[in-house]
Structures are given as structure tokens and as C-alpha cells.
Coordinates of N, CA and C in Angstrom, one line a residue:
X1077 N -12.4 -15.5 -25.4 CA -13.1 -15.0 -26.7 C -14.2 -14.1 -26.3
X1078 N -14.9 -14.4 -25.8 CA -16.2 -13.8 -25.4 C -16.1 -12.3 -24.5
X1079 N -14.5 -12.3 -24.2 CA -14.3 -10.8 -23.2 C -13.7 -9.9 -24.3
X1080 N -13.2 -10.5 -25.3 CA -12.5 -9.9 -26.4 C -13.7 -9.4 -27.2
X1081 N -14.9 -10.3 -27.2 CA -16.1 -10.0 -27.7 C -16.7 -8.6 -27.3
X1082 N -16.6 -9.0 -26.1 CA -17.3 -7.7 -25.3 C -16.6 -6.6 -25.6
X1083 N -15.4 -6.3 -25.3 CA -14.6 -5.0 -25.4 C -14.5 -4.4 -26.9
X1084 N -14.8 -5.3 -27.8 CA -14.8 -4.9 -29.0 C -16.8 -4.3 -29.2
X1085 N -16.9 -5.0 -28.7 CA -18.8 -4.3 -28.5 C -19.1 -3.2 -27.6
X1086 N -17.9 -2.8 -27.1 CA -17.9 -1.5 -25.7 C -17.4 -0.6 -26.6
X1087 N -16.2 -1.0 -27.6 CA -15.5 -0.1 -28.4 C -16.3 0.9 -29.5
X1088 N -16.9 -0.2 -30.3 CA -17.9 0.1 -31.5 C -19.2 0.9 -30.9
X1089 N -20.0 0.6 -29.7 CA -20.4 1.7 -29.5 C -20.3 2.7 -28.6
X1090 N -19.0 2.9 -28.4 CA -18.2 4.3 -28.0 C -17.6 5.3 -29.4
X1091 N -17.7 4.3 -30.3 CA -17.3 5.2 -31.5 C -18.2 5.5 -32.4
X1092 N -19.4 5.5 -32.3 CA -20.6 5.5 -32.8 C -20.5 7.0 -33.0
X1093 N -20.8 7.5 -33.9 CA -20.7 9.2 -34.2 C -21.8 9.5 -34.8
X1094 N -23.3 9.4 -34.2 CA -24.6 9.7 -34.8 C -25.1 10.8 -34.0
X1095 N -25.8 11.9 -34.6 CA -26.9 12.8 -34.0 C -28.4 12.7 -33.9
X1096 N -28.8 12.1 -33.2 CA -30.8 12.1 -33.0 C -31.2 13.2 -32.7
X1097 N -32.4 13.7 -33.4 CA -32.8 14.8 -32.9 C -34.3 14.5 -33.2
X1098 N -35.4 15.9 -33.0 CA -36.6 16.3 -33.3 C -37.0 17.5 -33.6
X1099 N -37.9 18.0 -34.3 CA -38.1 19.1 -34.4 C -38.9 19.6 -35.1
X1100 N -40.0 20.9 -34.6 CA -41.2 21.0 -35.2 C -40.8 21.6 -36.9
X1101 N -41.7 21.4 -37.7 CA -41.9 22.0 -38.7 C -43.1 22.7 -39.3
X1102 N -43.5 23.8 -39.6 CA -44.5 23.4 -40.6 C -45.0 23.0 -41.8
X1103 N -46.0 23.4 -42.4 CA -46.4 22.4 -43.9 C -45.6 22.8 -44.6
X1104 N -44.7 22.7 -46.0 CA -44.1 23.4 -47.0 C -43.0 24.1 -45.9
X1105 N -42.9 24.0 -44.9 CA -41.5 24.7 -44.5 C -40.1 24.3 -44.6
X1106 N -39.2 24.8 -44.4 CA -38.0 24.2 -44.7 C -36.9 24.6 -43.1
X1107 N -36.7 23.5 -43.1 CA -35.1 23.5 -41.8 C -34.2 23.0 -42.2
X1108 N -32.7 23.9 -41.5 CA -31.8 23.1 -42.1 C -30.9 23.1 -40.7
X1109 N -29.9 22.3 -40.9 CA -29.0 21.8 -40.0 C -27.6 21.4 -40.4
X1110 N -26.4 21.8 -39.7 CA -25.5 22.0 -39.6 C -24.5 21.2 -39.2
X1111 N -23.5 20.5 -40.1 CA -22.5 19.3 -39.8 C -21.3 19.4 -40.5
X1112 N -20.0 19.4 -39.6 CA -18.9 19.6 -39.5 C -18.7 18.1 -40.3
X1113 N -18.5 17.9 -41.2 CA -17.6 17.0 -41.6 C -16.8 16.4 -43.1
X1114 N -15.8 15.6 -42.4 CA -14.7 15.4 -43.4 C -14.7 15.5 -44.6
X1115 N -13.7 15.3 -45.6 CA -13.7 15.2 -46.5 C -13.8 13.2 -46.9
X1116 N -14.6 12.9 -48.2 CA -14.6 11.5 -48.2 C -15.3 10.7 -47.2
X1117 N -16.4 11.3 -46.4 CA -17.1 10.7 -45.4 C -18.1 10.1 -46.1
X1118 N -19.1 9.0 -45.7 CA -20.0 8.6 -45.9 C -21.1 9.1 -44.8
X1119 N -22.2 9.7 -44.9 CA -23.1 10.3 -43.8 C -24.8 9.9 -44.6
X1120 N -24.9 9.2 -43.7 CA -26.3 9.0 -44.0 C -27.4 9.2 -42.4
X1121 N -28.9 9.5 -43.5 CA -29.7 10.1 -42.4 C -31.2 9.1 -42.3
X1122 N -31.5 9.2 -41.2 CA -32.6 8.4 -41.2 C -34.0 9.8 -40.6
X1123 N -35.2 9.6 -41.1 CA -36.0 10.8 -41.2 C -37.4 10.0 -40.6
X1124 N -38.9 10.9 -39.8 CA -39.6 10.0 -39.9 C -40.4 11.7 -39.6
X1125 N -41.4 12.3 -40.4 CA -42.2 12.9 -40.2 C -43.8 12.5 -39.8
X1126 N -44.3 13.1 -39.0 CA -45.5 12.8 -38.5 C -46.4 13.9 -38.2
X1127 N -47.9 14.0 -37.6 CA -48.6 15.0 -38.0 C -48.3 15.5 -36.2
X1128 N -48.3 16.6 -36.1 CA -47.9 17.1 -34.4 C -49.7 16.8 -33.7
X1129 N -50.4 16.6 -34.4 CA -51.8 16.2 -33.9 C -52.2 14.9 -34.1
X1130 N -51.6 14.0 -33.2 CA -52.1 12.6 -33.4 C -53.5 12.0 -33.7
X1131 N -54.3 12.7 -33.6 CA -55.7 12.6 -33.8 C -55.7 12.4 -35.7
X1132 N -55.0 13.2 -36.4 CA -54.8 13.3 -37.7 C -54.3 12.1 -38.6
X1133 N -53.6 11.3 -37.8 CA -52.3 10.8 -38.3 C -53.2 10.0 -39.5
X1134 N -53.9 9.5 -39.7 CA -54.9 8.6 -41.1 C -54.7 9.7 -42.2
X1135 N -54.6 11.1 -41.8 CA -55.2 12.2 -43.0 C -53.5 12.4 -43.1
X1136 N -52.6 11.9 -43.5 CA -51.5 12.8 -43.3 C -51.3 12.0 -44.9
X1137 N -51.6 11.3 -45.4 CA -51.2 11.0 -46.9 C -50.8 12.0 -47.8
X1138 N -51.1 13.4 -47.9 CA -50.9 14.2 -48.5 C -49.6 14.8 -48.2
X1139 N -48.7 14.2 -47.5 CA -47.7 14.9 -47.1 C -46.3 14.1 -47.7
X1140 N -45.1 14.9 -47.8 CA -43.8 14.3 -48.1 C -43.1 15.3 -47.6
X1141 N -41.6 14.6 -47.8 CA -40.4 15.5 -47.6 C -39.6 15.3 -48.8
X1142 N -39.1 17.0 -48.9 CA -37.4 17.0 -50.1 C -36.5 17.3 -48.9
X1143 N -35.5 16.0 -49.8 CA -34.1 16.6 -48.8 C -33.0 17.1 -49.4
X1144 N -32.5 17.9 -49.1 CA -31.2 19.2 -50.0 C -30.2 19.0 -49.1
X1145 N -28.8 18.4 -49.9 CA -27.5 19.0 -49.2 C -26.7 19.6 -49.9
X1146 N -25.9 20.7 -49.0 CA -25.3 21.7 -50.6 C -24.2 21.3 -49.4
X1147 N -22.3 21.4 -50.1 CA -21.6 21.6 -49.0 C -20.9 23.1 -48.9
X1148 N -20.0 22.9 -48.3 CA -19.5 24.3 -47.6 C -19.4 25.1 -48.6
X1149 N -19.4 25.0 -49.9 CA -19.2 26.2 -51.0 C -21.0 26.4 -51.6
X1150 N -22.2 25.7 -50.7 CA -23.3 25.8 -51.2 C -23.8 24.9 -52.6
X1151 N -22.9 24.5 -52.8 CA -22.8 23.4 -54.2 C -23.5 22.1 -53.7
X1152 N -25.3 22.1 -54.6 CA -26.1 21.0 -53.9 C -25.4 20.0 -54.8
X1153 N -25.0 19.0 -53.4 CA -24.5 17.8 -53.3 C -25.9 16.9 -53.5
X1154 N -26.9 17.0 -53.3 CA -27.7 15.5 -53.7 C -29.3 16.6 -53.0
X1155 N -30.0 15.8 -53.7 CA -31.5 16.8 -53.9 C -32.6 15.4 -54.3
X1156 N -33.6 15.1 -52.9 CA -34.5 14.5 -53.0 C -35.4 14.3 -52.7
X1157 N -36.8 14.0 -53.5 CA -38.0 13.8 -52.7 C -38.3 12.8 -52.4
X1158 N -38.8 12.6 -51.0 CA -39.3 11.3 -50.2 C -40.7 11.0 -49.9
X1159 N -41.1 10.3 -49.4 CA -42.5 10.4 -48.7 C -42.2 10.3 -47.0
X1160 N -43.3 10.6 -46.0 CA -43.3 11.0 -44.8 C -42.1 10.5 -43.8
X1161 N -41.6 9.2 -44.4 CA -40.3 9.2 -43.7 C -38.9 8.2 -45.0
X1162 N -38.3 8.2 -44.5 CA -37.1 7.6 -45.8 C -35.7 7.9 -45.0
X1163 N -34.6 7.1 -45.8 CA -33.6 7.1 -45.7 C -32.3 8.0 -46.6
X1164 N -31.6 8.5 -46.7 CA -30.5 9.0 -47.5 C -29.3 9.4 -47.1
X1165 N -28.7 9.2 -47.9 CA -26.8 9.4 -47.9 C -26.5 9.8 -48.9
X1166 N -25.1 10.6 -48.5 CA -24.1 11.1 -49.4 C -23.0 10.9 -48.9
X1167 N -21.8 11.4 -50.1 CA -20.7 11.2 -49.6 C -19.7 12.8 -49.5
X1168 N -19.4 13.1 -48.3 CA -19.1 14.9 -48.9 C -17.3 14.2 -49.8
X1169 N -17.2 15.4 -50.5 CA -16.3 15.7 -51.6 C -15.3 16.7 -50.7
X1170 N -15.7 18.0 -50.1 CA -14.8 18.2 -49.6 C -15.2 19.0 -48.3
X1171 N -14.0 18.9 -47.0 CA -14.3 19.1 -45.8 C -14.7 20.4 -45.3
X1172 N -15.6 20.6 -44.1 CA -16.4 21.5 -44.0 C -18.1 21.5 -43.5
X1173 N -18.3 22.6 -42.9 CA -19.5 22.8 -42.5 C -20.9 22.6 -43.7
X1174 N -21.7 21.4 -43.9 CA -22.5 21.0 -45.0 C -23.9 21.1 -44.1
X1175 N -24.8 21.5 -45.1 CA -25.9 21.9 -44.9 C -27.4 21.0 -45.7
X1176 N -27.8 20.6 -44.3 CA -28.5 19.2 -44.1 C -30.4 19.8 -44.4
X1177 N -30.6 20.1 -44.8 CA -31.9 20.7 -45.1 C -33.3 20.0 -45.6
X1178 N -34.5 20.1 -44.4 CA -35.6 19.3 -45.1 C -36.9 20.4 -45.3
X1179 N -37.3 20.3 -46.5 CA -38.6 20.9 -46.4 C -39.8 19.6 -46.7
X1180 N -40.9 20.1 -46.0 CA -42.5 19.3 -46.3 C -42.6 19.6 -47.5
X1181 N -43.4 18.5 -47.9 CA -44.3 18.5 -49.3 C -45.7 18.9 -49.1
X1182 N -46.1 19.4 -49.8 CA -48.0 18.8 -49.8 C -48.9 19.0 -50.8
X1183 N -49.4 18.4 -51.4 CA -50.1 18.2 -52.3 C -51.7 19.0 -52.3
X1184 N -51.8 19.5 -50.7 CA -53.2 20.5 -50.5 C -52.8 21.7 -51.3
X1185 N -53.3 22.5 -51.5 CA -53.8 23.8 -51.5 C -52.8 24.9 -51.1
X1186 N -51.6 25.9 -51.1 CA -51.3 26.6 -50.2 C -52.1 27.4 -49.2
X1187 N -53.4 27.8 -49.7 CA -53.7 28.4 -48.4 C -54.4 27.5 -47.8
X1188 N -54.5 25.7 -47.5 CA -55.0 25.1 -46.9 C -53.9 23.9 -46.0
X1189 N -52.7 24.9 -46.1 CA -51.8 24.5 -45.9 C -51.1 24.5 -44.5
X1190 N -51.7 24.3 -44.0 CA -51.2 24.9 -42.0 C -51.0 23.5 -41.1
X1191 N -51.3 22.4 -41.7 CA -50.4 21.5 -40.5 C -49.6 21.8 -39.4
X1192 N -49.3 21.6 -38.6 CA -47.9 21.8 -38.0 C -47.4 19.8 -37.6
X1193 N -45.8 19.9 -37.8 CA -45.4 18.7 -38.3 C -44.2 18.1 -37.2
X1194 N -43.9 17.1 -36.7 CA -42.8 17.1 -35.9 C -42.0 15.8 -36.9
X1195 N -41.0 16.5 -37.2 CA -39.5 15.5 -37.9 C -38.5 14.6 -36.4
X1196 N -38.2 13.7 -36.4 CA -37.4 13.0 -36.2 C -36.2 12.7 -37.1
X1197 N -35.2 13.4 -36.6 CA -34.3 13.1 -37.6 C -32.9 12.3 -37.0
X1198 N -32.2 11.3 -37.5 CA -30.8 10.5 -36.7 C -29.9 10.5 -38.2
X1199 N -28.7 11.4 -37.8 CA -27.8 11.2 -38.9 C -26.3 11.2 -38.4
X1200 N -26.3 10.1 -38.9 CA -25.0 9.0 -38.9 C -23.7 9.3 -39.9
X1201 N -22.8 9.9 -39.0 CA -21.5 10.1 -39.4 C -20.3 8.9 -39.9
X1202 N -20.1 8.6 -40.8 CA -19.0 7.1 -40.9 C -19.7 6.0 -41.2
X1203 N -18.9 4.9 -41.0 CA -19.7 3.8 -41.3 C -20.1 3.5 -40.2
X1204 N -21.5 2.7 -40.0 CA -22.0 2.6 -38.7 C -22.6 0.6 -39.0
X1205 N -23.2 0.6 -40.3 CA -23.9 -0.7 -40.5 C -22.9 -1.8 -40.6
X1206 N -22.9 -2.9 -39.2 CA -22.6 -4.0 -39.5 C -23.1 -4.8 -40.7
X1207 N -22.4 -6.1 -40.8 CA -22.8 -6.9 -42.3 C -24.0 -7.7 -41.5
X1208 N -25.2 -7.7 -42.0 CA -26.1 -8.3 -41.3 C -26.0 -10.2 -41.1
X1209 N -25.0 -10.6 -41.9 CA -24.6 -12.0 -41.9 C -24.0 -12.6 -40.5
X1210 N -23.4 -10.9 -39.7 CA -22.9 -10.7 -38.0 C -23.5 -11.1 -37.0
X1211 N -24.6 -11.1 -37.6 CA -25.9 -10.9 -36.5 C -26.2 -12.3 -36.2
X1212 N -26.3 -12.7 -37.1 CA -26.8 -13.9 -37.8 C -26.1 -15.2 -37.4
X1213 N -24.6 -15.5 -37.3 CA -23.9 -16.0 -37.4 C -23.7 -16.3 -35.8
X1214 N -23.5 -18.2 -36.4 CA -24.1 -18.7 -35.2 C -22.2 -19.1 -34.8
X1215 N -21.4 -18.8 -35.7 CA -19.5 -19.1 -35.2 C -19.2 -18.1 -34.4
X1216 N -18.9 -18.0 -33.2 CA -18.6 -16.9 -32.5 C -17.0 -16.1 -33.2
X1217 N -15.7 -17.0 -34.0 CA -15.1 -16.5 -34.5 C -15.7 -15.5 -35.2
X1218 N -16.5 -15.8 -36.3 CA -16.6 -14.8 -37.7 C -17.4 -14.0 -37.1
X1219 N -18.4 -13.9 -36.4 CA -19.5 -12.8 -35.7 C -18.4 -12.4 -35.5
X1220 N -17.3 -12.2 -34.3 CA -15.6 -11.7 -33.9 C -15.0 -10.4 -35.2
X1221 N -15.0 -11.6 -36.6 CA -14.2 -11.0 -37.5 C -15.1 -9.6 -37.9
X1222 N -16.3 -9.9 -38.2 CA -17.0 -9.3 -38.7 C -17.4 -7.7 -38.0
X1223 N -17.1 -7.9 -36.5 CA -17.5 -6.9 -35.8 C -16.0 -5.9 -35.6
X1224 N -14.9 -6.6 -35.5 CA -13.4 -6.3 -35.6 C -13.3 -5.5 -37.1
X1225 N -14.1 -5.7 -38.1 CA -14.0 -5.0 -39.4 C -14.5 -3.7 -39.5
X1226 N -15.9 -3.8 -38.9 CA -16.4 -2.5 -38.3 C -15.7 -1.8 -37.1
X1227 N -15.2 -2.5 -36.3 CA -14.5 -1.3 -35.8 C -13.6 -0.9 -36.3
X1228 N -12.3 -1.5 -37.2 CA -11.6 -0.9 -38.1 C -11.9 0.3 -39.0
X1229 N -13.2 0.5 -39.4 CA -14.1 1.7 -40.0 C -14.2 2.4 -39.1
X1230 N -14.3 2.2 -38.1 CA -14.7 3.2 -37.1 C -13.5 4.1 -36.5
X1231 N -12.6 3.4 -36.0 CA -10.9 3.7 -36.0 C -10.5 4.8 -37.3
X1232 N -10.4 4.4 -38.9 CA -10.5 4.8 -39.4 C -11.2 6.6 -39.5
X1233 N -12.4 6.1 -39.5 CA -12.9 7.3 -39.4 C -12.7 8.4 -38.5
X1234 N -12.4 8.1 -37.1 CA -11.5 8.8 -36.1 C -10.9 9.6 -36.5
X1235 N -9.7 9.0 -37.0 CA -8.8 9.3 -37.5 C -9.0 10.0 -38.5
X1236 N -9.9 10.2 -39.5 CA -10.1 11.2 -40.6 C -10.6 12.3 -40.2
X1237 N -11.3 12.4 -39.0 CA -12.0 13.5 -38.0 C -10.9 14.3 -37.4
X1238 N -9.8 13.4 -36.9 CA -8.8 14.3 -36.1 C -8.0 15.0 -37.1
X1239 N -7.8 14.3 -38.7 CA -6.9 15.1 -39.3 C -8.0 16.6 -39.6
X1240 N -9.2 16.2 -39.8 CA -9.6 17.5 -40.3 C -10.1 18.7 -39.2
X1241 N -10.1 18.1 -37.7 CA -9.7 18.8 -36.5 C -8.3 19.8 -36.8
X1242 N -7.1 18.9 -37.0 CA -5.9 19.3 -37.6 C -6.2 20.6 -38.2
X1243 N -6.6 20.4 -39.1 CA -6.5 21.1 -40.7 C -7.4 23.2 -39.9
X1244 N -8.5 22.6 -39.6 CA -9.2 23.8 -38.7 C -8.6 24.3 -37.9
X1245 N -7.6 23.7 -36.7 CA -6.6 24.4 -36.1 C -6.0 25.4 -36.6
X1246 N -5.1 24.6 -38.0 CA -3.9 24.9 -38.6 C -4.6 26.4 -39.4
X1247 N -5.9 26.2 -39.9 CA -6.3 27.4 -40.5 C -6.5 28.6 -39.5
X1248 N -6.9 28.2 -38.3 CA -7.2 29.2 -37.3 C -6.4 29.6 -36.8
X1249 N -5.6 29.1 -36.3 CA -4.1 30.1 -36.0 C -3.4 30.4 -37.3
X1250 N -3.7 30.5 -38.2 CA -3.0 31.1 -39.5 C -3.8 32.6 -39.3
X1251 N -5.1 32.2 -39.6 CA -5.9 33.7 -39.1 C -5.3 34.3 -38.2
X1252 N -5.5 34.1 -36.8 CA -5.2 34.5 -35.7 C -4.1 35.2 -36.1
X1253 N -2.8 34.5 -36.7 CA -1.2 35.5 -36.8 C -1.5 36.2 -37.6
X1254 N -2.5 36.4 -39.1 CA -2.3 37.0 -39.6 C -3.6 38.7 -39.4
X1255 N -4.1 38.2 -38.9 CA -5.3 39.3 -38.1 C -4.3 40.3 -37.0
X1256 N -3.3 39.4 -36.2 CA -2.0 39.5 -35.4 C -1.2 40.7 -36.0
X1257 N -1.0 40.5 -37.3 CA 0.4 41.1 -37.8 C -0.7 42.4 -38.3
X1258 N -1.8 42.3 -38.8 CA -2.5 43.8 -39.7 C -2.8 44.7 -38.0
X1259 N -3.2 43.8 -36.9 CA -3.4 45.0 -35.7 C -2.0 45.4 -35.4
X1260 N -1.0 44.6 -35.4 CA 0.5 45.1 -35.0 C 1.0 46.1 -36.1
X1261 N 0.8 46.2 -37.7 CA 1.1 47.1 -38.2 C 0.1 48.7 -38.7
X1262 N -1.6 48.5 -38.1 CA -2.6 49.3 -37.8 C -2.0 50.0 -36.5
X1263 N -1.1 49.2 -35.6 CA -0.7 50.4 -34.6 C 0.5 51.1 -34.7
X1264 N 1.8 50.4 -35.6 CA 2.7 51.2 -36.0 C 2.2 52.9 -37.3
X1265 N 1.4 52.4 -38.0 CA 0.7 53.4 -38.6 C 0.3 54.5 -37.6
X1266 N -0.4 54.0 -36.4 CA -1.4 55.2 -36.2 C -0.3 55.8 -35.5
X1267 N 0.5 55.2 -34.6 CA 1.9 55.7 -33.9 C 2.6 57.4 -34.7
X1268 N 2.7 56.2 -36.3 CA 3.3 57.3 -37.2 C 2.7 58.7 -37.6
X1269 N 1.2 58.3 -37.7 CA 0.6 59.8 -37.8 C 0.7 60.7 -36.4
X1270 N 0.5 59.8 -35.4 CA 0.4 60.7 -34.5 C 1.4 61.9 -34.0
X1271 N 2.5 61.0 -34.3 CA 4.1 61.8 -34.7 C 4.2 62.3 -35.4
X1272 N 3.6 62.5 -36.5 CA 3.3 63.3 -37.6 C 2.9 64.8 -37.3
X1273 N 2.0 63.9 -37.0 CA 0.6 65.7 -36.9 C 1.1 66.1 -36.0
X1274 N 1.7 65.9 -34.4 CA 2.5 66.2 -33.5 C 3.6 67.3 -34.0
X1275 N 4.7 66.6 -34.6 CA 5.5 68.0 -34.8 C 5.1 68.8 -36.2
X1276 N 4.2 68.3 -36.9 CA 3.3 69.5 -37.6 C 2.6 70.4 -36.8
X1277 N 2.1 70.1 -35.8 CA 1.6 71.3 -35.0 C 2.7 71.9 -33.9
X1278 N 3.8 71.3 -34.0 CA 5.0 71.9 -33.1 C 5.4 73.2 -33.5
X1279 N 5.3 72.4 -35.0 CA 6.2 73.2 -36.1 C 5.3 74.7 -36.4
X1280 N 4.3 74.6 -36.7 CA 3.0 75.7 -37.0 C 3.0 76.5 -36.1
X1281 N 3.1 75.9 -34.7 CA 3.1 76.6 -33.5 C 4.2 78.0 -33.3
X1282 N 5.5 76.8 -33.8 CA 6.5 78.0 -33.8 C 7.1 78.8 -34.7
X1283 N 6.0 79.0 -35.7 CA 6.0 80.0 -37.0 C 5.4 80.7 -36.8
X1284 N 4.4 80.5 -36.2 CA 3.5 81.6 -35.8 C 3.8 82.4 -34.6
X1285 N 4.7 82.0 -33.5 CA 5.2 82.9 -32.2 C 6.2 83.5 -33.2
X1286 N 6.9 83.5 -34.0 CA 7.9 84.0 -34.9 C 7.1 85.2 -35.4
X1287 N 6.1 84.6 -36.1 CA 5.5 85.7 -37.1 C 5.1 86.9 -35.9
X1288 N 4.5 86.6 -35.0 CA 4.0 87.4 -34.2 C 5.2 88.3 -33.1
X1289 N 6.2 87.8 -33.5 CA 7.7 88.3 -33.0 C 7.4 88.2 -30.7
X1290 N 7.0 86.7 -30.6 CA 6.8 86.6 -29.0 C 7.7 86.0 -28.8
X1291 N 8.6 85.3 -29.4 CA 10.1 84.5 -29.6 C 11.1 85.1 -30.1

């Protein structure tokens, strides 16, 4: 049991599909960031802004964050404001590059407005949260069942990643043949004028040694 335990806890986080990052901001600025994913996903983000001058950190009350996601057609999917750090999720509708965007708040003054800010941001693709009852649970079966459920989500989700890997292929070699076929018939065109204007100047050529009676 306990090796079946393990390999199932080797599994789950190998399939972990989260991004950690950091990154400066300033006061009232906005960054955005960039995520390929599925259609019907669950993606939630964890956020923690702080003052880039540790000395400050007591005076930073005046500060928040809004968080904006629009998906691949720019269509905002969920729009909120937080305080200095918070949690949030969505669910995308349909597959594609979605646009993860935070700007500062602040309640000063704009022209007293010059902070500079460092965000920590970790956002989590799929389902990731065990049932906290997992943790908890002193039966080594049901801790078992419980972690075997989550990896089933995780499996799952794979699997919804690779079809929409699929789907981007399938669109990109559609391009490809069809970008394929407009250069293959851009070169029978130019072929054709060139043959063209060719024996038009053949032709001109030998009307004119005619006219001039050298032929």
C-alpha cells in the first residue's frame, strides 16, 4: 500500500501544471501575461504584491490590485479588484491564448504616485487542490482513494491539453498547405506573365525588323 502510495504521490506531482513567477511593477501600472489554454479548464491564480522597498512595507495600505482576463477573442472573461494580495479563478469557454492581466491600485494622488512594486504571481492550470479531509485522514485506504481522485483530474486534464495540442497542429498545417498552394499558384502566375511579355516583345521585335525591311 504505501508503495502504491508513493507512486501515486510521484505521479500527482509530476502532473502539476502551475507557473510561479515575479515581477516588477509600478504604481497604477498594468502587466499582462500569456496562457495557452484549453477549452473548459479551470485556472486559478495566486497573487502577493509587496512594496520593492522593504523599509516601506507598514505604508503600503494604500495599495490594491485589479485583475482582468479577456480570452483569445479579447472578450473580458472576469474583471476584479483585490487588495495587496488575493486569490482568483476562471473557467476559459473557449481554447486559446488568454490574457492574464494585473494592474496596481492606489488611492494616493497620481502625481504622488511612483512606488515601484514587485508581484509574485503562481497560476495553476487544472485541478490542483486535494480534498483537505486527504490530509487529514488518519485511514491510509481513503487518504489512497482521495489522492487516486486527484490524480484522475490530473490524467484528465492531460488529456484535454493534448487534444487541444491536436487541434493547433491540425490548424497549422492547414495554414502551412494552404499558404503552400497561394506560393505554388503566385509562381505559376508569374511563370505566365513572364511568357507573356516574352513573346510580346518577340513579337514587337519582329514587326519592327519588318517595318524597317532588315528581314
Amino acid at each position: 500500500k504505501m508503495r502504491v502510495r508513493s507512486i501515486g504521490l510521484l505521479l500527482i506531482s509530476c502532473l502539476s501544471l502551475s507557473s510561479a513567477m515575479f515581477f516588477d511593477l509600478g504604481e497604477r501600472e498594468e502587466k499582462c501575461i500569456i496562457e495557452d489554454i484549453p477549452q473548459d479548464t479551470l485556472v486559478t491564480g495566486i497573487f502577493k504584491m509587496e512594496l520593492w522597498d522593504g523599509s516601506k512595507k507598514d505604508s503600503a495600505f494604500h495599495l490594491g490590485m485589479n485583475v482582468a482576463v479577456r480570452d483569445p477573442d479579447f472578450q473580458t472573461v472576469m474583471t476584479k479588484k483585490y487588495s495587496q494580495e488575493g486569490k482568483f479563478s476562471f473557467t476559459s469557454h473557449t481554447s486559446g491564448q488568454h490574457y492574464i492581466c494585473l494592474q496596481s491600485t492606489s488611492t494616493t494622488f497620481a502625481v504622488f504616485a511612483g512606488d515601484k512594486l514587485r508581484v509574485h504571481l503562481d497560476v495553476q492550470i487544472g485541478e490542483h487542490t486535494l480534498d483537505p479531509s486527504s490530509v487529514k485522514a488518519k485511514d491510509t485506504v481513503r487518504a489512497l482513494e482521495y489522492r487516486l481522485m486527484h490524480l484522475i483530474e490530473e490524467v484528465r486534464h492531460i488529456i484535454k491539453q493534448q487534444n487541444y495540442q491536436r487541434e493547433r497542429e491540425e490548424t497549422f498545417r492547414q495554414t502551412s498547405e494552404d499558404i503552400n498552394s497561394n506560393v505554388l499558384w503566385w509562381a505559376i502566375m508569374q511563370t505566365f506573365i513572364l511568357i507573356t511579355v516574352g513573346v510580346w516583345q518577340m513579337k514587337q521585335m519582329k514587326d519592327f525588323l519588318i517595318e524597317k525591311k532588315l528581314v
